[in-house]
mmCIF file of C-alpha atoms and ligand atoms in Angstrom:
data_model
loop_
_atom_site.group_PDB
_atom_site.id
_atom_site.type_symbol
_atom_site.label_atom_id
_atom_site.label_comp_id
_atom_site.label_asym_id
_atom_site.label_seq_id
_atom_site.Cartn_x
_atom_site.Cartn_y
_atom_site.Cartn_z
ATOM 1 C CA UNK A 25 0.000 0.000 0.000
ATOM 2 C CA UNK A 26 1.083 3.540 -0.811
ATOM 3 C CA UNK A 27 2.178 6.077 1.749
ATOM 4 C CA UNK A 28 2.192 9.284 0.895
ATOM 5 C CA UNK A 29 2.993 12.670 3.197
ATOM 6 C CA UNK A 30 0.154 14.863 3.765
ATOM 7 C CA UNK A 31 0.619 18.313 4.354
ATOM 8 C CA UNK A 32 -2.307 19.840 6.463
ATOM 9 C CA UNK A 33 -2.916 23.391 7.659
ATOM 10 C CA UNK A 34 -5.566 23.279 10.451
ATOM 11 C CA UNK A 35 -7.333 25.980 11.911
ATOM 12 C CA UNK A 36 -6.206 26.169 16.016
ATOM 13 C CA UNK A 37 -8.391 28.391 18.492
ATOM 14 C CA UNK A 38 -8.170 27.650 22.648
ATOM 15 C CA UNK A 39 -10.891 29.848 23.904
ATOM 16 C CA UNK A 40 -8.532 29.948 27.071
ATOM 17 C CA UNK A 41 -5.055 31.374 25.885
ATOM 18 C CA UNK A 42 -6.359 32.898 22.525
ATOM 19 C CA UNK A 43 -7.997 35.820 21.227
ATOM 20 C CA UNK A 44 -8.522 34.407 17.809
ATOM 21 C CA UNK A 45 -7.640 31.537 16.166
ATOM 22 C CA UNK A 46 -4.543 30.676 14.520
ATOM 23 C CA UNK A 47 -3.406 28.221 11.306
ATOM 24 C CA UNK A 48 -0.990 25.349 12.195
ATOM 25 C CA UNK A 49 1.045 23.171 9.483
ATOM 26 C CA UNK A 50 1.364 19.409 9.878
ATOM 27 C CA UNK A 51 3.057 16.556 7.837
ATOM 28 C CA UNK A 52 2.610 13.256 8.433
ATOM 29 C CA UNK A 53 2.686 9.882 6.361
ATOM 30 C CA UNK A 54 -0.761 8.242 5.433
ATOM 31 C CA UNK A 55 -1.625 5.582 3.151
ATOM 32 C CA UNK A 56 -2.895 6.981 0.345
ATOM 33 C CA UNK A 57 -6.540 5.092 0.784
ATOM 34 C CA UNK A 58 -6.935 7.068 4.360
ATOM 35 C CA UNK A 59 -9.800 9.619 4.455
ATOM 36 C CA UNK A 60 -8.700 13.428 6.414
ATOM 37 C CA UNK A 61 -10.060 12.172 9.513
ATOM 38 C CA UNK A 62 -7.877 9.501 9.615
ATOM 39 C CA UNK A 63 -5.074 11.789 8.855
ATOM 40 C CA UNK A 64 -6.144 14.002 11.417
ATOM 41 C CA UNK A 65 -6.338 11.170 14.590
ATOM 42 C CA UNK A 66 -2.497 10.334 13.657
ATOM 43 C CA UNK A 67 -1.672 14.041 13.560
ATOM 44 C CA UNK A 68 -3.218 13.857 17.582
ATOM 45 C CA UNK A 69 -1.717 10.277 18.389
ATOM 46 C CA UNK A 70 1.973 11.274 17.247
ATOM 47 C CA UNK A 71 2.407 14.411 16.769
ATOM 48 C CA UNK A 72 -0.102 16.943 19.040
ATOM 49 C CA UNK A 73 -2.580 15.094 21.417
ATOM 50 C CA UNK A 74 -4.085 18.909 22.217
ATOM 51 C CA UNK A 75 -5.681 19.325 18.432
ATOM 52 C CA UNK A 76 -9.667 18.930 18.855
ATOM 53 C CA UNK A 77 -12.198 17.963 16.694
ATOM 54 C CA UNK A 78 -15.158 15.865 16.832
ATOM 55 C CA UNK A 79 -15.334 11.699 15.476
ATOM 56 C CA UNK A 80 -17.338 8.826 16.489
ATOM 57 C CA UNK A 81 -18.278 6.549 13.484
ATOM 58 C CA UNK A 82 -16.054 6.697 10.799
ATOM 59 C CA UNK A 83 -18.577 5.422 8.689
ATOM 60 C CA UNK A 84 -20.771 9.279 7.619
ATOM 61 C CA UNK A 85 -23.570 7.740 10.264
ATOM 62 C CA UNK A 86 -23.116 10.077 13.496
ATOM 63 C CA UNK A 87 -22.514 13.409 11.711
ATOM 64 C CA UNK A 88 -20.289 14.358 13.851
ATOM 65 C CA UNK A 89 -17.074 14.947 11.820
ATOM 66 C CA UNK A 90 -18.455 17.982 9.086
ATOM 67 C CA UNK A 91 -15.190 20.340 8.881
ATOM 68 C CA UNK A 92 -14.415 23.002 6.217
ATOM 69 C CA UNK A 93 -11.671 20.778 4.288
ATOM 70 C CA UNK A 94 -10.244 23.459 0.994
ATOM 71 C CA UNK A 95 -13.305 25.721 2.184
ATOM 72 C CA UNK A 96 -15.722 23.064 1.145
ATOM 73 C CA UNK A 97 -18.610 21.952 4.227
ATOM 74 C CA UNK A 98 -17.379 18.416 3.873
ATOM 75 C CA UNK A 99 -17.289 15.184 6.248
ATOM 76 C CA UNK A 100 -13.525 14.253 7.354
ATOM 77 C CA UNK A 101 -14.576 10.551 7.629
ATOM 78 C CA UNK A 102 -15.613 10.973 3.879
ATOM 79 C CA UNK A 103 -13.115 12.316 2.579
ATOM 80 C CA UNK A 104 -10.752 10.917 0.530
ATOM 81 C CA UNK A 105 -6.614 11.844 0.831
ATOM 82 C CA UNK A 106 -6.328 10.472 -2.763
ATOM 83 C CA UNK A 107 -8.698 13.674 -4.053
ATOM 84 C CA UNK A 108 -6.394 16.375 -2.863
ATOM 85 C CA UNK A 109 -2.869 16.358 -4.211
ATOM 86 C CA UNK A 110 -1.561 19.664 -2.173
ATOM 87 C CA UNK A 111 -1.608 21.596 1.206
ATOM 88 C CA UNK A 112 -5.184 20.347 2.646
ATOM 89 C CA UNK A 113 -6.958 23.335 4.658
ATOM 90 C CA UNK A 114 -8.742 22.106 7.053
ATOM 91 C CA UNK A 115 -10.871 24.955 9.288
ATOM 92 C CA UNK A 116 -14.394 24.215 11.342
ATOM 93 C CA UNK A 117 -17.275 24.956 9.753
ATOM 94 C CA UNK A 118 -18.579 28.084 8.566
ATOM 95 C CA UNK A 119 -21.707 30.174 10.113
ATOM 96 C CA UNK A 120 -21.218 28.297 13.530
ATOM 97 C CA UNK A 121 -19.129 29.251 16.695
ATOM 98 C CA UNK A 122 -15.715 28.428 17.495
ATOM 99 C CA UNK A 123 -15.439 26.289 20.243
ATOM 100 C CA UNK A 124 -12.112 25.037 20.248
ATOM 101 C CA UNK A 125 -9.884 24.168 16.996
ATOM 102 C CA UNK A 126 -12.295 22.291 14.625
ATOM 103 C CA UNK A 127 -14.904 21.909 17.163
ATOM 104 C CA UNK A 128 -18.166 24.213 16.705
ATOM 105 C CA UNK A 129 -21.219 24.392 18.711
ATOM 106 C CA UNK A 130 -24.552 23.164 17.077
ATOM 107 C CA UNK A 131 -26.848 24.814 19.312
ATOM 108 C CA UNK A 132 -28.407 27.428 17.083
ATOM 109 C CA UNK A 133 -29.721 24.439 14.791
ATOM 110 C CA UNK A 134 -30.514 22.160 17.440
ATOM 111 C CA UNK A 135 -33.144 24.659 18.948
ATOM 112 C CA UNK A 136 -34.141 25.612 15.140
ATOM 113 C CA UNK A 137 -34.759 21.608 14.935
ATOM 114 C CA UNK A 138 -37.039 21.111 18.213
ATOM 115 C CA UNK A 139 -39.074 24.183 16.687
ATOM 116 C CA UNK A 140 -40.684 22.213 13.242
ATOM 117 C CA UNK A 141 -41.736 19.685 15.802
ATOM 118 C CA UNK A 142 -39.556 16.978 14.319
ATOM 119 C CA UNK A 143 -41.589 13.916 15.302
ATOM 120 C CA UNK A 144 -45.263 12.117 14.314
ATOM 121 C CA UNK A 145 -47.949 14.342 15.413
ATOM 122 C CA UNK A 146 -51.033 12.346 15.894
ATOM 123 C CA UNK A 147 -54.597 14.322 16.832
ATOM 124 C CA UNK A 148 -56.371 10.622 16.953
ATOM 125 C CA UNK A 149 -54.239 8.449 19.468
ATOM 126 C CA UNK A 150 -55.058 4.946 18.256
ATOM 127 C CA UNK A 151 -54.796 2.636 21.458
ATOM 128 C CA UNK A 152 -52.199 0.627 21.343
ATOM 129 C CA UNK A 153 -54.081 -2.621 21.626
ATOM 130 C CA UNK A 154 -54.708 -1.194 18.197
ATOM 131 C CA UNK A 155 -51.055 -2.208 16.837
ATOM 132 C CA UNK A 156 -49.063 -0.114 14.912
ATOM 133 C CA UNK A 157 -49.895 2.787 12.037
ATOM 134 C CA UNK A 158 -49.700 1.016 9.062
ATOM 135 C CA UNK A 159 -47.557 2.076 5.888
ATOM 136 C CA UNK A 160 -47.353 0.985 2.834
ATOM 137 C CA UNK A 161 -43.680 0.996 0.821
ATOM 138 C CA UNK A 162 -45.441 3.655 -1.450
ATOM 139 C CA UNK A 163 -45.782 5.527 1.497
ATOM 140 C CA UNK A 164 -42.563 5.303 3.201
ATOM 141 C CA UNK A 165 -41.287 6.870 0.057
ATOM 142 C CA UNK A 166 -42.693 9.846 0.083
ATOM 143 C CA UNK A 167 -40.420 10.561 2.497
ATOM 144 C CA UNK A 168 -37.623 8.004 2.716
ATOM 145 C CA UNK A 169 -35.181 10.800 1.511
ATOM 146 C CA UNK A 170 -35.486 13.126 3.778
ATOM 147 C CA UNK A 171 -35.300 10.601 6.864
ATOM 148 C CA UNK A 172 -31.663 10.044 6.005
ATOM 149 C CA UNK A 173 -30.440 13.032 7.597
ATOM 150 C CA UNK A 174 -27.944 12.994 10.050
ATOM 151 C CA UNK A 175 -28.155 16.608 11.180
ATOM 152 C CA UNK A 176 -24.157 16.925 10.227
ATOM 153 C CA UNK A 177 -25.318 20.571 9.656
ATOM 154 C CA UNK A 178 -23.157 21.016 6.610
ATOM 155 C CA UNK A 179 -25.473 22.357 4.752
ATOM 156 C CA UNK A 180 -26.046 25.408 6.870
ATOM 157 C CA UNK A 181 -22.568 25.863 6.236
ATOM 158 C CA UNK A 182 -22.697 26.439 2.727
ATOM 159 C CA UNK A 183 -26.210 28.110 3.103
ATOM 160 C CA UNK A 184 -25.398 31.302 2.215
ATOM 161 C CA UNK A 185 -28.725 32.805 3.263
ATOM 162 C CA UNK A 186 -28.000 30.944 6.768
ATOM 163 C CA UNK A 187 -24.901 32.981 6.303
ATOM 164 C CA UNK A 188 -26.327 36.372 5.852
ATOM 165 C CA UNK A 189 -29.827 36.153 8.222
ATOM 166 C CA UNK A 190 -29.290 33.823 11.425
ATOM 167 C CA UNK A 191 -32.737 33.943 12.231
ATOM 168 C CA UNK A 192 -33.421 31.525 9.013
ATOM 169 C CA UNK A 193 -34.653 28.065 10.070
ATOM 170 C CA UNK A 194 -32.147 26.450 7.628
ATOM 171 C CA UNK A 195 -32.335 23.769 5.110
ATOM 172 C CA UNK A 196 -32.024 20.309 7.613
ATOM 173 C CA UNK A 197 -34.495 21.679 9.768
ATOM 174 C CA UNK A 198 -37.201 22.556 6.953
ATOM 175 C CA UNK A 199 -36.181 19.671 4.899
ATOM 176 C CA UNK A 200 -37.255 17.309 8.511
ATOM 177 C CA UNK A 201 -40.657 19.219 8.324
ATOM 178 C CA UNK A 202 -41.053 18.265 4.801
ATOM 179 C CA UNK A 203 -40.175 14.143 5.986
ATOM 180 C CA UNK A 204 -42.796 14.662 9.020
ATOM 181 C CA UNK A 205 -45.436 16.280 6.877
ATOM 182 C CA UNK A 206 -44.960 13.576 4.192
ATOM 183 C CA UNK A 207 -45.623 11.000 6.565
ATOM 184 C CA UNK A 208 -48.808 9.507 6.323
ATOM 185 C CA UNK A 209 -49.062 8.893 10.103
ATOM 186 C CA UNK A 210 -48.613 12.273 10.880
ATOM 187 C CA UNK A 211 -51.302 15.361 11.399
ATOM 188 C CA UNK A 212 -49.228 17.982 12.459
ATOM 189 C CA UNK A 213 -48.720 19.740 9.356
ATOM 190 C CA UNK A 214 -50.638 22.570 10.095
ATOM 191 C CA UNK A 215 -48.291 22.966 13.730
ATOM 192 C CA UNK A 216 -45.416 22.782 11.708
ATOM 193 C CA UNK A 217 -46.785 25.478 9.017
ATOM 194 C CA UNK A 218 -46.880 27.706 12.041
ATOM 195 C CA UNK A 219 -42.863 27.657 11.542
ATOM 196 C CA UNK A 220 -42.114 26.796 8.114
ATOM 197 C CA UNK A 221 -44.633 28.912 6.549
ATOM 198 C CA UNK A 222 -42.985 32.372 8.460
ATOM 199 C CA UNK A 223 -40.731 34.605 6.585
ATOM 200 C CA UNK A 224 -38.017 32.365 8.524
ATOM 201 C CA UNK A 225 -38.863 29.207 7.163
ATOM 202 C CA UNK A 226 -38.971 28.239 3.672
ATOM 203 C CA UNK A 227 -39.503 32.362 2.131
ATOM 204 C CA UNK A 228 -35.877 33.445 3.557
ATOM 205 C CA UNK A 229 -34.540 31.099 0.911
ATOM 206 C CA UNK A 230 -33.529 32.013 -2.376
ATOM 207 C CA UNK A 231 -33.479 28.575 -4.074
ATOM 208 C CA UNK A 232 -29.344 28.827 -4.248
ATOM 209 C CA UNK A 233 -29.294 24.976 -3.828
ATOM 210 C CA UNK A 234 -25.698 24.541 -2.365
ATOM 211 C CA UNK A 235 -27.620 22.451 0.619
ATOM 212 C CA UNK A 236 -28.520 19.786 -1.614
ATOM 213 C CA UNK A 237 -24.656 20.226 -3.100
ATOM 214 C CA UNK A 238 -22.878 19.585 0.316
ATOM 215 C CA UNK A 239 -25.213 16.762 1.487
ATOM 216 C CA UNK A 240 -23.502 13.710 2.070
ATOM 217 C CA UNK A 241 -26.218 11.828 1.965
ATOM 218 C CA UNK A 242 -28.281 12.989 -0.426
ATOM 219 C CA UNK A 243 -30.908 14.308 1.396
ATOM 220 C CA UNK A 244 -31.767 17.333 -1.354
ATOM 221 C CA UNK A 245 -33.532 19.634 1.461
ATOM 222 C CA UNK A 246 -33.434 22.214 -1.031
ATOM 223 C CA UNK A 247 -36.361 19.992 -2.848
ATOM 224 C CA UNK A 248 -38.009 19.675 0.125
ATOM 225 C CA UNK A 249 -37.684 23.588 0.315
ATOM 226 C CA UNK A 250 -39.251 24.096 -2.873
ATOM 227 C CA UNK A 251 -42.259 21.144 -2.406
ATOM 228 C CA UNK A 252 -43.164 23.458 0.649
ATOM 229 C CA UNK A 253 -43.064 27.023 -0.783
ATOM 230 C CA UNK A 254 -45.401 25.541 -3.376
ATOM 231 C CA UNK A 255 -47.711 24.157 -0.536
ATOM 232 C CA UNK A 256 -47.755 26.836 1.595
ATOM 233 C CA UNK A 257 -48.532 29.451 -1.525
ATOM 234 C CA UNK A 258 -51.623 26.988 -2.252
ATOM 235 C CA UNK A 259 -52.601 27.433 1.498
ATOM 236 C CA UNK A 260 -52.005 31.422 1.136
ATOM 237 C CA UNK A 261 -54.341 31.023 -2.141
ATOM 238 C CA UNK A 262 -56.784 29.110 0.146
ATOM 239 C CA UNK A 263 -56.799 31.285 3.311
ATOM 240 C CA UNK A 264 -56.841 34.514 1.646
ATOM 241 C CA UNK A 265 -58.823 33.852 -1.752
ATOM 242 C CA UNK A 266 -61.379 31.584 -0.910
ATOM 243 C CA UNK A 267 -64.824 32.327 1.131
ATOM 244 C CA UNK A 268 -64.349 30.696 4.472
ATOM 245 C CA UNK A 269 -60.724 30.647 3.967
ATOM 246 C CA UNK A 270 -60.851 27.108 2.844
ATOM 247 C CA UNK A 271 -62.267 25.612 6.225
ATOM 248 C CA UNK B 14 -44.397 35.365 13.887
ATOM 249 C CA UNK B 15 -47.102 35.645 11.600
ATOM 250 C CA UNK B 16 -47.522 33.370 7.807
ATOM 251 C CA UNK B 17 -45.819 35.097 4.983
ATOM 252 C CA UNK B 18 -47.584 37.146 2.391
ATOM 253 C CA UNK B 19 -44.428 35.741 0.332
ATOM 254 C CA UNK B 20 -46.465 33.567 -1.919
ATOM 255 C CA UNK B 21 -48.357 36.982 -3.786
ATOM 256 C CA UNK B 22 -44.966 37.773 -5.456
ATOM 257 C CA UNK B 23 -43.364 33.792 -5.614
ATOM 258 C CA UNK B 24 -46.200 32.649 -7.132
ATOM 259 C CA UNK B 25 -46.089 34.106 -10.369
ATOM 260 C CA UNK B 26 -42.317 33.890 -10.274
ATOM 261 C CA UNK B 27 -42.809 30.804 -9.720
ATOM 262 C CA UNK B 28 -45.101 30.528 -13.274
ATOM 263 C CA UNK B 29 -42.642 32.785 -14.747
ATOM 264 C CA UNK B 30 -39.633 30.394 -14.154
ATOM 265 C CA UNK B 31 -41.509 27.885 -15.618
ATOM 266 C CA UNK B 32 -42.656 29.776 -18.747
ATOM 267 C CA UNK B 33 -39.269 30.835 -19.232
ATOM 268 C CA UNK B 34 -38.067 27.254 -18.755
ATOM 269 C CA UNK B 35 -40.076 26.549 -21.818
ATOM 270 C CA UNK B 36 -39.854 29.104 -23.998
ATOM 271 C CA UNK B 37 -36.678 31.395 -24.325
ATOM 272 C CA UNK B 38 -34.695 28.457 -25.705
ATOM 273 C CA UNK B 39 -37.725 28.306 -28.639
ATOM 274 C CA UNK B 40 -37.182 32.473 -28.565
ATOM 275 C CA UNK B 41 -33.512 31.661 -28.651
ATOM 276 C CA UNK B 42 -33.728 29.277 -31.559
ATOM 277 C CA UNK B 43 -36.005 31.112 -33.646
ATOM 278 C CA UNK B 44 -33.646 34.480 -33.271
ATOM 279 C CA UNK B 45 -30.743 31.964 -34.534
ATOM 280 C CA UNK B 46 -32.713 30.415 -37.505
ATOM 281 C CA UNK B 47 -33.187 34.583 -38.390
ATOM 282 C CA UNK B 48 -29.744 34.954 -37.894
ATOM 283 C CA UNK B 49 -28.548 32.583 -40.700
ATOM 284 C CA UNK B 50 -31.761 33.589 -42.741
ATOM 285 C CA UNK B 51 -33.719 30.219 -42.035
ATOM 286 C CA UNK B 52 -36.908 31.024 -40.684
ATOM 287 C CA UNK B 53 -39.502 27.998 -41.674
ATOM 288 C CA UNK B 54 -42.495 30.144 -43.797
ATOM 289 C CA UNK B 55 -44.982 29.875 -40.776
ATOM 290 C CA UNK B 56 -42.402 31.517 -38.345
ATOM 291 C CA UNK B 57 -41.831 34.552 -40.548
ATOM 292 C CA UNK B 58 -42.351 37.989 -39.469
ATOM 293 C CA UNK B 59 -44.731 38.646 -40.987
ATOM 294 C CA UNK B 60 -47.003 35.982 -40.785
ATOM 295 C CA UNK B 61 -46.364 35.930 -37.008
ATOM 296 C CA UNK B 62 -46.904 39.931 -36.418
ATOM 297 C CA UNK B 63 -50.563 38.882 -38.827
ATOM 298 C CA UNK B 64 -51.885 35.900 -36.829
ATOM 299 C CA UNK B 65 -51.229 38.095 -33.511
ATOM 300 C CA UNK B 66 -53.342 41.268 -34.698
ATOM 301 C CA UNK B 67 -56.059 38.816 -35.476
ATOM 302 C CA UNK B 68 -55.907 36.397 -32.757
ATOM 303 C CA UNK B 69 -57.125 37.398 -29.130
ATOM 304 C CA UNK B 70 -56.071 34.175 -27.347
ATOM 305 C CA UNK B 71 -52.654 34.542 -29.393
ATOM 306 C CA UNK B 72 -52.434 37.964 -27.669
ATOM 307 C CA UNK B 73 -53.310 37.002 -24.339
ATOM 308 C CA UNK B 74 -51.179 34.073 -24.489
ATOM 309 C CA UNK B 75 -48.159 36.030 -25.706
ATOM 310 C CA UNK B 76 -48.583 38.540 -22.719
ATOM 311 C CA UNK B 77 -48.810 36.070 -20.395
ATOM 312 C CA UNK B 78 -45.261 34.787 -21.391
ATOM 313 C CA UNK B 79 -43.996 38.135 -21.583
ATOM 314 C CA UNK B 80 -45.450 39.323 -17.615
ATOM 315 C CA UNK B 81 -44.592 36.383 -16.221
ATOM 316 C CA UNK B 82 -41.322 35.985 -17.341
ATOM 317 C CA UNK B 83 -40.587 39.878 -16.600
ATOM 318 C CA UNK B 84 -41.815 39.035 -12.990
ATOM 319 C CA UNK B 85 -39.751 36.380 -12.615
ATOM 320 C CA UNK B 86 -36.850 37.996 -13.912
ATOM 321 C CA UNK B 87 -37.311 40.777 -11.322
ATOM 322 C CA UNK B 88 -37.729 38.665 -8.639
ATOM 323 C CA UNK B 89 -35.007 36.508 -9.400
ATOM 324 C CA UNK B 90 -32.847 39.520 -9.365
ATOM 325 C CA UNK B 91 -34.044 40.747 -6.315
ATOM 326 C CA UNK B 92 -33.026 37.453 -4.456
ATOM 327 C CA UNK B 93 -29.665 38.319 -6.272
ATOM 328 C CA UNK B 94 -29.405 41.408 -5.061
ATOM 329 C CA UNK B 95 -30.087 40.011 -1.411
ATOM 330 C CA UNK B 96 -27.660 37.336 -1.583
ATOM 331 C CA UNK B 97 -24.828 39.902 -2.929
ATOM 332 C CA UNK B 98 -25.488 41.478 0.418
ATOM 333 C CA UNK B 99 -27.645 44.447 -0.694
ATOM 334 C CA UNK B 100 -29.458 44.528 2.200
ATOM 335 C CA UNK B 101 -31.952 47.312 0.905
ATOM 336 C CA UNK B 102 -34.579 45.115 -0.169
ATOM 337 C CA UNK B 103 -37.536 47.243 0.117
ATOM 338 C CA UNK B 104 -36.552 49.690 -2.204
ATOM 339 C CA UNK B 105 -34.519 46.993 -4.249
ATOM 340 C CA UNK B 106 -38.182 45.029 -5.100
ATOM 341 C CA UNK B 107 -40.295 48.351 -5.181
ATOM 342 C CA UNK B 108 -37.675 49.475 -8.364
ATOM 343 C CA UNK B 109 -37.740 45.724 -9.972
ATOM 344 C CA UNK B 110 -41.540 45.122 -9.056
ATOM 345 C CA UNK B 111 -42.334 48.096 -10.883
ATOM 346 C CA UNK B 112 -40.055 47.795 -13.904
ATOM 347 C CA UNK B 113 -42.006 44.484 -14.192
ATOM 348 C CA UNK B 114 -45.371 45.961 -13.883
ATOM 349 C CA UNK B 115 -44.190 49.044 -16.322
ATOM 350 C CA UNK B 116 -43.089 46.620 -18.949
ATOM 351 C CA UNK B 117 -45.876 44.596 -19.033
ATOM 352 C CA UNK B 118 -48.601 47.216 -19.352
ATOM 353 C CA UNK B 119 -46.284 48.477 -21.985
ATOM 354 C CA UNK B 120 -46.099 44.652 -23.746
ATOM 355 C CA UNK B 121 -49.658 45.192 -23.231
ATOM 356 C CA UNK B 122 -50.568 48.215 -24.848
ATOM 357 C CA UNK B 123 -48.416 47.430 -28.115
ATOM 358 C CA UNK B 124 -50.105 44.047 -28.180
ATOM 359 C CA UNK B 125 -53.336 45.099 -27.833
ATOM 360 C CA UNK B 126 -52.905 48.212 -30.285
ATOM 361 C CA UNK B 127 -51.845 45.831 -33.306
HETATM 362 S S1 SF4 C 6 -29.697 17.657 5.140
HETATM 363 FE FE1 SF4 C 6 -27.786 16.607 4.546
HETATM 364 S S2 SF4 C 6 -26.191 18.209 4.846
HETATM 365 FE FE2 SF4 C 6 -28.007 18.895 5.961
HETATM 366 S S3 SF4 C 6 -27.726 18.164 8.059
HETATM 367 FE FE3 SF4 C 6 -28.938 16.598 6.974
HETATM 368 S S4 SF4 C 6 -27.434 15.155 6.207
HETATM 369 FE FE4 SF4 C 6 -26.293 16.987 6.753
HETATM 370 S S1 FES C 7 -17.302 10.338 12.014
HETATM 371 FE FE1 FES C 7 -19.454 9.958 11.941
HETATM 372 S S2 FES C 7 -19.990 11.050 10.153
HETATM 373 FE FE2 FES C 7 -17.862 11.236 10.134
#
């Protein structure tokens, strides 16, 4: 197997002895199949166990490991070494805070998340001596897609409306209301329009459509974006142009 | 925070994007065949500018294409605008809104006059 030495220049910020962050060069051999992250955990077992940055799977499951690599939202565990022949930049991701070297803190999309009500809304409990709701594979792929996320948040990073007007609900978020809303178990829609149907949801964006770029797993929120601008302007139609407001 | 009125000026620039989906590559094509002097007999000048001044659904549907595709163009460059950071975007839509509006009455009126 081929080794090859990686240059990386990693963005270095300790919130205790620094006033802003810093850019550090490393070089260290890797076989030429390794992904960043793997380049990254033998930078920290042989050469600087104080660089930080966030791992668990390995396997772009946990969404844990999105980093700017070359200014690109990108996962380090997926990733390929082989792709980049030079220097490899590698700074945390954009439009989130700093917490420490390449670790950022989530919370602004967390508490964006908990407010489409990401989860079945039922206004009929069924009992559950009842069994389970019942789907049919038709039905589980009207939303299948957008179930797949795993809220790695790169795509707020290269949101450039997210960018520009923090108060937008952002493309995971949304594109989650569109899976819940698709679901044919679920009644909350009109809950969730409360959000999503706001100048912050889906009319602060633009349709630039670098979300559905960035996504590693092929989510496409900025579909989902779209489906629900096209919804919600057939509610407008219906609340505002119709006697009774469409009751 | 209250529902967006959003869908009064995405709607139609919505339609628009659509309509202009569809039909500038056919305006494109047709302004090529002109340019190499091979425009099929039905597509000439002439018989176009003839079935229009006798046609009212021609003339409808022809303005139709023509506002819709100016409002979509003005809204699409009013998200531009906002995304370039020109964070004026009151004044930026009143100006393209109204260009739209203005060129479509105009469209209009020479349409309508023929
Ligand atoms: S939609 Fe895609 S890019 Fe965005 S958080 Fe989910 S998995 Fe990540
Ligand atoms: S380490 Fe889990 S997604 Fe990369």
């Amino acid at each position: 197997m081929k080794e090859r030495l990686i240059r990386l220049e990693v963005f270095r910020y300790n919130p205790d002895t620094d006033t802003e962050g810093h850019y550090q060069h490393y070089e260290v051999s890797c076989l030429e199949e390794w992904v960043v992250l793997d380049a990254l955990n033998k930078v920290k077992e042989t050469l600087d166990p104080t660089l930080n940055f966030r791992w668990s799977c390995h396997m772009a499951v946990c969404g844990s490991c999105g980093m700017m690599i070359n200014g690109e939202p990108r996962l380090a565990c997926h990733t390929f070494l082989r792709n980049y022949p030079g220097t490899i930049r590698v700074e945390p991701l954009v439009h989130f805070p700093v917490e420490r070297d390449l670790v950022t803190a989530p919370d602004d999309f967390m508490e964006k998340l908990k407010r489409v009500k990401p989860w079945i809304i039922r206004k009929d409990k069924q009992p559950i001596e009842q069994g389970e709701y019942r789907q049919t594979p038709k039905e589980l792929l009207r939303f299948r897609q957008y179930a797949m996320c795993i809220n790695c948040t790169l795509c707020y990073a290269a949101c450039p409306e997210y960018g520009l007007t923090r108060h937008f609900i952002g493309p995971a978020a949304l594109a989650l209301a569109h899976r819940y809303n698709q679901d044919s178990r679920d009644q909350g829609r009109d809950e969730r329009q409360e959000v999503v149907a706001t100048k912050e949801g889906v009319w602060e964006c633009t349709f630039v459509g670098a979300c559905s770029e960035v996504c590693p797993v092929h989510v496409d929120p900025a579909s989902a974006l779209q489906q629900m601008k096209i919804a919600s302007s057939f509610d407008w139609i219906k609340e505002h142009l119709l006697p009774g407001g469409g009751k | 925070m209250a529902k967006s009125n959003k869908p009064v000026v995405w709607f139609p620039f919505a339609a628009g994007g659509t309509v202009i989906a569809f039909f500038i590559p056919v305006i494109a094509l047709l302004t090529l065949l002109v340019a190499f002097g091979k425009v099929p007999a039905g597509l000439s000048y002439e018989s176009m500018h003839s079935w229009l001044a006798d046609c009212v659904l021609a003339k409808l549907a022809v303005f139709g294409i023509l506002a819709l595709s100016l409002w979509s163009s003005a809204h699409r460059l009013r998200c531009t605008c906002f995304d370039f950071g020109l964070r004026i975007d009151t004044l930026v839509a009143a100006v393209l809104y109204s260009a739209a509006i203005v060129a479509s009455l105009a469209a209009a009126m020479f349409l309508f006059r023929l």
